[in-house]
Tab-separated table of C-alpha atoms in Angstrom:
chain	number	residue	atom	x	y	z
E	218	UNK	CA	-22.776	-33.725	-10.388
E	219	UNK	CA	-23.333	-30.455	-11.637
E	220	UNK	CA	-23.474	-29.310	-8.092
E	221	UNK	CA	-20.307	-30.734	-7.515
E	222	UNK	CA	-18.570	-29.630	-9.921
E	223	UNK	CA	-19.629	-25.417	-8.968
E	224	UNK	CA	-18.372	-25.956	-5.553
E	225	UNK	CA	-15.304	-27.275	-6.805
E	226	UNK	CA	-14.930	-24.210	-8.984
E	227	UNK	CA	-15.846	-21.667	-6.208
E	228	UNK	CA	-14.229	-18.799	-6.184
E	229	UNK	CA	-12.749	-17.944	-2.839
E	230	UNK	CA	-11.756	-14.415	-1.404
E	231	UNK	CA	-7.884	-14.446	-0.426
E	232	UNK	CA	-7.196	-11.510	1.668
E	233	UNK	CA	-3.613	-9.973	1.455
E	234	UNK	CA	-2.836	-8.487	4.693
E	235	UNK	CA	0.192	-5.707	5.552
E	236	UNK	CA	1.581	-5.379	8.742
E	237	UNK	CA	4.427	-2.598	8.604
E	238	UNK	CA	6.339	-3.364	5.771
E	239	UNK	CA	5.517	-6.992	5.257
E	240	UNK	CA	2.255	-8.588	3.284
E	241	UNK	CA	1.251	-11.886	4.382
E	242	UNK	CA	-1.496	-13.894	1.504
E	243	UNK	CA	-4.030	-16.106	2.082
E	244	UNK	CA	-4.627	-14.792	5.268
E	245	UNK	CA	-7.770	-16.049	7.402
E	246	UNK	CA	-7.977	-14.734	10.368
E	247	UNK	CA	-6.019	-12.920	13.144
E	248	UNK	CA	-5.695	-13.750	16.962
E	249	UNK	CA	-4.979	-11.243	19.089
E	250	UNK	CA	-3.423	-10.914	23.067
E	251	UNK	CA	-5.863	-9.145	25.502
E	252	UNK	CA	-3.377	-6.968	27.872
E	253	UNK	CA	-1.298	-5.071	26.289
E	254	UNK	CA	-2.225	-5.503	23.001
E	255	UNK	CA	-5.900	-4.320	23.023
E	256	UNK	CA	-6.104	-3.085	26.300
E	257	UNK	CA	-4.304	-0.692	28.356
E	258	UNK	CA	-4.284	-3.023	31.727
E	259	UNK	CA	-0.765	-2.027	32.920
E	260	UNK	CA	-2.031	0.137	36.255
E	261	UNK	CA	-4.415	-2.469	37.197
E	262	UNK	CA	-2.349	-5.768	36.718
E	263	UNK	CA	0.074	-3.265	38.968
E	264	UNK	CA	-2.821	-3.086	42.123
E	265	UNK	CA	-3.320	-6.582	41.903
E	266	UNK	CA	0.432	-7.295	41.792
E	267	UNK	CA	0.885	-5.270	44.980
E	268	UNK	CA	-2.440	-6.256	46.350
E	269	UNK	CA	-0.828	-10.076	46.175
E	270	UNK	CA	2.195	-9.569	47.909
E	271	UNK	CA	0.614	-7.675	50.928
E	272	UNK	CA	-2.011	-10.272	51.413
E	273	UNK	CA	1.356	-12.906	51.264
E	274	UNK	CA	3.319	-10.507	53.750
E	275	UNK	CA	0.849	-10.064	55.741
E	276	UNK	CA	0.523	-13.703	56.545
E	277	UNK	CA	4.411	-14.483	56.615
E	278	UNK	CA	5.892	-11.402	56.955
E	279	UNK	CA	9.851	-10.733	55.119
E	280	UNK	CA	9.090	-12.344	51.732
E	281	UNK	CA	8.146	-9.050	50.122
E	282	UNK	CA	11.251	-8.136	48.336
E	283	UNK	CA	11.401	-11.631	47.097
E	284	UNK	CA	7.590	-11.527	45.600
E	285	UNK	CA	8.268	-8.019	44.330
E	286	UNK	CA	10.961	-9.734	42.168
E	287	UNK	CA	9.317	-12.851	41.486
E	288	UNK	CA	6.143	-11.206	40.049
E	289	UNK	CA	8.508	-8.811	38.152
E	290	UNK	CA	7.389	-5.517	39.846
E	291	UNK	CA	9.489	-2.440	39.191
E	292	UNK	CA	9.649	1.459	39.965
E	293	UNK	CA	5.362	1.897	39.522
E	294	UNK	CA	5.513	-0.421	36.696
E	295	UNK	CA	5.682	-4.086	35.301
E	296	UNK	CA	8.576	-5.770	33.789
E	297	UNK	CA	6.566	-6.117	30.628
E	298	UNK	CA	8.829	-9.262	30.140
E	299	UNK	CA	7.972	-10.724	33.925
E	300	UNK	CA	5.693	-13.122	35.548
E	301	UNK	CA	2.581	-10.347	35.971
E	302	UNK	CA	3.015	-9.105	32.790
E	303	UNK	CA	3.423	-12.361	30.526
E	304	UNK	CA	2.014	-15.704	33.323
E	305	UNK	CA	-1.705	-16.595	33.863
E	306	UNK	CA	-2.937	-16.371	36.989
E	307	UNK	CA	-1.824	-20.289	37.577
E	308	UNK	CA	1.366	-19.109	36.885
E	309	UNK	CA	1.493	-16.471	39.455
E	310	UNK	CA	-0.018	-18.705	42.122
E	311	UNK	CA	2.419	-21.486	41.629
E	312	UNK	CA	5.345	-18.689	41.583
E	313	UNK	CA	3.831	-17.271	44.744
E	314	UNK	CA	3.261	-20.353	46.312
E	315	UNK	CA	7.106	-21.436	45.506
E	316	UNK	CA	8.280	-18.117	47.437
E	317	UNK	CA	6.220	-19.323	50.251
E	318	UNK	CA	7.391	-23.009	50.426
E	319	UNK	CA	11.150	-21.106	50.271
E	320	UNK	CA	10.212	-20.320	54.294
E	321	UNK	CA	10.107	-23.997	55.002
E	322	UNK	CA	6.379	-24.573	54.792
E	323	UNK	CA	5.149	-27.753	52.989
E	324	UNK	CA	3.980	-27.376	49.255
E	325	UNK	CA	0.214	-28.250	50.056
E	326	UNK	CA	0.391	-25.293	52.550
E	327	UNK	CA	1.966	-22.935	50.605
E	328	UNK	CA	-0.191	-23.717	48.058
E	329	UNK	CA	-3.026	-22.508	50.306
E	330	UNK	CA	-1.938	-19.440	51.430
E	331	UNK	CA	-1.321	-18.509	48.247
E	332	UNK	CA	-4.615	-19.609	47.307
E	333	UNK	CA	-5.864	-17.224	50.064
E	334	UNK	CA	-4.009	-14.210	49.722
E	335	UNK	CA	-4.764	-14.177	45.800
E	336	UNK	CA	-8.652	-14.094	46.941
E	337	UNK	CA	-8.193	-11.477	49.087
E	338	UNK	CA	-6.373	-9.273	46.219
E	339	UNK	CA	-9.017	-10.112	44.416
E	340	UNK	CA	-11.072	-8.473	46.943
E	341	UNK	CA	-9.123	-5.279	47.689
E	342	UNK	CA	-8.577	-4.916	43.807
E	343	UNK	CA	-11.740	-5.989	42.094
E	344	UNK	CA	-11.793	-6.405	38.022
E	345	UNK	CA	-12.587	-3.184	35.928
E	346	UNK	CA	-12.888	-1.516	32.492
E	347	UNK	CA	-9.366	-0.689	31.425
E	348	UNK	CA	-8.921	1.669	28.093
E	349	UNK	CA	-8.436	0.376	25.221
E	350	UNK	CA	-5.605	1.074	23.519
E	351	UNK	CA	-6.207	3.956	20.537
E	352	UNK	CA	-8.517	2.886	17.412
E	353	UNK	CA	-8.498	-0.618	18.545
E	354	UNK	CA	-12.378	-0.841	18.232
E	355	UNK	CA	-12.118	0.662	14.786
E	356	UNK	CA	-9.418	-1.775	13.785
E	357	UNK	CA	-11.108	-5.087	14.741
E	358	UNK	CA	-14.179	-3.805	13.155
E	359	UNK	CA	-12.529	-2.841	9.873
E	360	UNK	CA	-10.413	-6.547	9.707
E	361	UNK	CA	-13.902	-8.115	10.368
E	362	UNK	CA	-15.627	-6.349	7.350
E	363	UNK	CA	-12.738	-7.627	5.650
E	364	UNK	CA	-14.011	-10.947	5.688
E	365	UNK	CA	-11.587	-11.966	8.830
E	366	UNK	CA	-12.413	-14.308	11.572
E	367	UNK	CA	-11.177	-12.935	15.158
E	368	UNK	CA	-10.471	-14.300	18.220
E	369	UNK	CA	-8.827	-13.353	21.671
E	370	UNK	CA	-6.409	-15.713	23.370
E	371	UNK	CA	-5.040	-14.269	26.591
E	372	UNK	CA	-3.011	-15.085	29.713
E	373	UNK	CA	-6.409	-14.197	31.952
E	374	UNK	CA	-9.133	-16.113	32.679
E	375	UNK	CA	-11.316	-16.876	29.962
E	376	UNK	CA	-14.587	-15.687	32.155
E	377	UNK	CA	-12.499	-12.079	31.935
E	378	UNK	CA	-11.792	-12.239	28.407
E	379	UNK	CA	-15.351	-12.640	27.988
E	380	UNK	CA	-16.777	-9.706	30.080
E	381	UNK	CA	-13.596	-7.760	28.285
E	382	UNK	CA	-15.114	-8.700	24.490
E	383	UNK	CA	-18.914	-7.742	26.179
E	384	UNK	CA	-17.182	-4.491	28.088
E	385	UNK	CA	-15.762	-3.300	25.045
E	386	UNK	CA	-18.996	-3.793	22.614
E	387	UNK	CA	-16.829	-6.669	20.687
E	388	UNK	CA	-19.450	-9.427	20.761
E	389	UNK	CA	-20.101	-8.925	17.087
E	390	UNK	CA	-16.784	-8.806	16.044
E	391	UNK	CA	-14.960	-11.216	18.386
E	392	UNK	CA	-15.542	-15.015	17.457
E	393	UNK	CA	-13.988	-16.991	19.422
E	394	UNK	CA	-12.294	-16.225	22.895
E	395	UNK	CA	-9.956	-18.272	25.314
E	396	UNK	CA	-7.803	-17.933	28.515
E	397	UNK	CA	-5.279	-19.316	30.179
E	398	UNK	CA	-7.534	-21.715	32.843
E	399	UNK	CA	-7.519	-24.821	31.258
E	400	UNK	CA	-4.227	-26.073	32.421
E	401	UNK	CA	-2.245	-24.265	29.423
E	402	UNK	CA	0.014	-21.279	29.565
E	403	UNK	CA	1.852	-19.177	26.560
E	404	UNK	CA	3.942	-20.220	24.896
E	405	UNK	CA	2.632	-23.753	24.489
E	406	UNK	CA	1.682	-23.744	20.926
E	407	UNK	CA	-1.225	-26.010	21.306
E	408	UNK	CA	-3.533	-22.871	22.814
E	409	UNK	CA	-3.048	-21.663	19.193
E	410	UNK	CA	-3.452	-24.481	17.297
E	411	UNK	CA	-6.580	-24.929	19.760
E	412	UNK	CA	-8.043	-21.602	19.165
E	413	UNK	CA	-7.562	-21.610	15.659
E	414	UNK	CA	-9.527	-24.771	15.273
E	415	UNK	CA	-12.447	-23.226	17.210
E	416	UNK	CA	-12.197	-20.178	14.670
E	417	UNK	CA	-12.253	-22.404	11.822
E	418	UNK	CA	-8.639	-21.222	10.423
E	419	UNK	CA	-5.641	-22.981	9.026
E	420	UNK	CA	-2.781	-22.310	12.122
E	421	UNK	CA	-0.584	-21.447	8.991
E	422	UNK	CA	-3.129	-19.177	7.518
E	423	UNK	CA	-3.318	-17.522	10.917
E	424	UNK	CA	-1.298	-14.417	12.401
E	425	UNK	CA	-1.038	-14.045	16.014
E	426	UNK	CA	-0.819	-10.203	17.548
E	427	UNK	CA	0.800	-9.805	20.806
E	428	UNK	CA	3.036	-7.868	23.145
E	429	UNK	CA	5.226	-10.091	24.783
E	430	UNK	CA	7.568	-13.090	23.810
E	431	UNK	CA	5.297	-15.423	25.005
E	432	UNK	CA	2.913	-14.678	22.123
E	433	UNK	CA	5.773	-14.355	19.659
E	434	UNK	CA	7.082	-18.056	20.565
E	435	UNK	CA	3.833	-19.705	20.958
E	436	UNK	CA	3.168	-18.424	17.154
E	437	UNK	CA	6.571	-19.605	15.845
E	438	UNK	CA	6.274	-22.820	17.781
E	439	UNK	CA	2.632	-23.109	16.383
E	440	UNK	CA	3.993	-22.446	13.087
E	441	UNK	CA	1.476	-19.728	12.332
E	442	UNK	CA	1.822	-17.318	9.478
E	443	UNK	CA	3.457	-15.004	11.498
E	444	UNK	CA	4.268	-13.572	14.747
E	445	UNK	CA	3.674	-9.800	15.090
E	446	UNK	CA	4.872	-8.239	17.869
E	447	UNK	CA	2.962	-4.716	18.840
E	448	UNK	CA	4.807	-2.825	21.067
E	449	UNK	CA	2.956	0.384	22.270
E	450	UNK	CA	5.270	1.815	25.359
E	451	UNK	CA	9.071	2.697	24.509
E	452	UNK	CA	10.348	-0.083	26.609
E	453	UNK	CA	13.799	-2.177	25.867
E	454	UNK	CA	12.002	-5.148	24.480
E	455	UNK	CA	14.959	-7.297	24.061
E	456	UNK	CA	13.257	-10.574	22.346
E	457	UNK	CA	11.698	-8.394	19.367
E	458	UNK	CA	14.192	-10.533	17.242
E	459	UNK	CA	11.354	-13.581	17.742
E	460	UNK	CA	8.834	-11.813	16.068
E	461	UNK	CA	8.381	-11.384	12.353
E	462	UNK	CA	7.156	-7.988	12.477
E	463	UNK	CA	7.125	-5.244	15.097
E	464	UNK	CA	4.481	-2.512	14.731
E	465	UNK	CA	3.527	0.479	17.339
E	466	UNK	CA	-0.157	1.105	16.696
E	467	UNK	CA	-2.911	-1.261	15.417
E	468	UNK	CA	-3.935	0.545	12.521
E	469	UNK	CA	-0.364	-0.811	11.105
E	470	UNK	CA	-2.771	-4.030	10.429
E	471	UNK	CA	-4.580	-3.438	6.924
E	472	UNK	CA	-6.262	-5.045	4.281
E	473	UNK	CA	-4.775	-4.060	1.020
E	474	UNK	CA	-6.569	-5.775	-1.398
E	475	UNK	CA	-7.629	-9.344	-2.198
E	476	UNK	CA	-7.363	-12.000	-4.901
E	477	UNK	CA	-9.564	-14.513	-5.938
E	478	UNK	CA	-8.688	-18.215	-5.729
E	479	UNK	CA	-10.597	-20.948	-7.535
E	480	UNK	CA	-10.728	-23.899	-5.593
């Protein structure tokens, strides 16, 4: 009984975390976006992008400037709001495969060729180590001293978020990680509620740290303890009212001080 009664009466650290010019209690843990958030991925999701649609036009040639809009390609650069940017890679092949069908091929077919010319992009433009974005290593580790438990839930494929946390020397740091392969895309809030159960977190005790809308409405929608949007290039981010916060570098995230809770 005795026992009992000390565990009862445990005293538990609370941490009080500031984002910009907000402070959010009771805060255990953060979830983070891979691209674009943590990693600089813009001029490879880019390749790939193009790689796609030449492997497509190639095969039916004249559906290039309909791809090119489709996947949300612009002037050297991704519509940070648009399909490459913000879908997973099922996404992108049932977009692609939907441009293809628009020829007057079956679905099943379309479906194929899509299937193909993703492979072959794939091929041409082969995974590698993007940056990371600046003091993003020294952030994570800092917010995991802090007693936080960290995970990564991204639009890629969880076997990439993986080698990304390994990559990056995150293993220690990083608890849980997920993709976007198991039949779920952003913003469908259950990938957070999901994820947050792995970590071992309350959903509302939970922010989620992202760069696109898609993170900011699967947060809401998740009803986490906040949405923070981090926005590192100078685009025209017109959904920025969705988030709760909007911050420019990482080390806007800190730990400034903690209470103690008896429970």
């Amino acid at each position: 009984m005795m026992t009992d009664n000390i565990d009862k009466n445990k005293e538990v650290y609370l941490p009080i975390i500031r984002c910009g010019n907000r402070e959010f209690r009771d805060i255990q843990g953060i979830v983070f976006d891979k691209d674009g958030t943590l990693e600089d991925s813009r001029a490879f999701w880019y390749d790939r992008a193009i790689a796609r649609i030449q492997a497509i036009e190639s095969r039916i040639p004249g559906l290039e400037s309909l791809l090119t809009k489709t996947f949300g390609i612009g002037a050297n650069s991704l519509n940070p709001a648009g399909l490459m940017a913000v879908g997973s890679r099922r996404d992108n092949h049932i977009a692609a495969a939907g441009c293809i069908a628009s020829t007057g091929r079956d679905w099943l077919t379309a479906m194929a060729i899509a299937k193909a010319a993703f492979q072959a992009a794939d091929e041409k433009v082969p995974p590698r180590l993007n940056p990371l974005y600046p003091q993003c290593l020294e952030v994570i580790r800092y917010l995991h001293a802090a007693g936080l438990q960290l995970a990564i839930l991204s639009s890629d494929t969880t076997a990439r978020v993986e080698q990304f946390v390994k990559e990056n020397h995150l293993l220690n740091y990083i608890k849980i990680v997920r993709g976007c392969d198991r039949g779920l895309s952003k913003p469908d809030p259950l990938l957070l509620q999901e994820t947050c159960q792995a970590l071992g977190t309350a959903v509302d005790k939970t922010l989620m740290v992202g760069d696109t809308r898609a993170d900011w409405e699967m947060a809401k929608q998740a009803k986490s303890a906040a949405a923070i949007a981090i926005i590192w290039q100078p685009e025209n981010h017109q959904d920025l009212q969705l988030a709760d916060v909007v911050i420019r570098e990482l080390t806007a995230i800190s730990v400034i001080r903690g209470e103690f809770s008896v429970h």
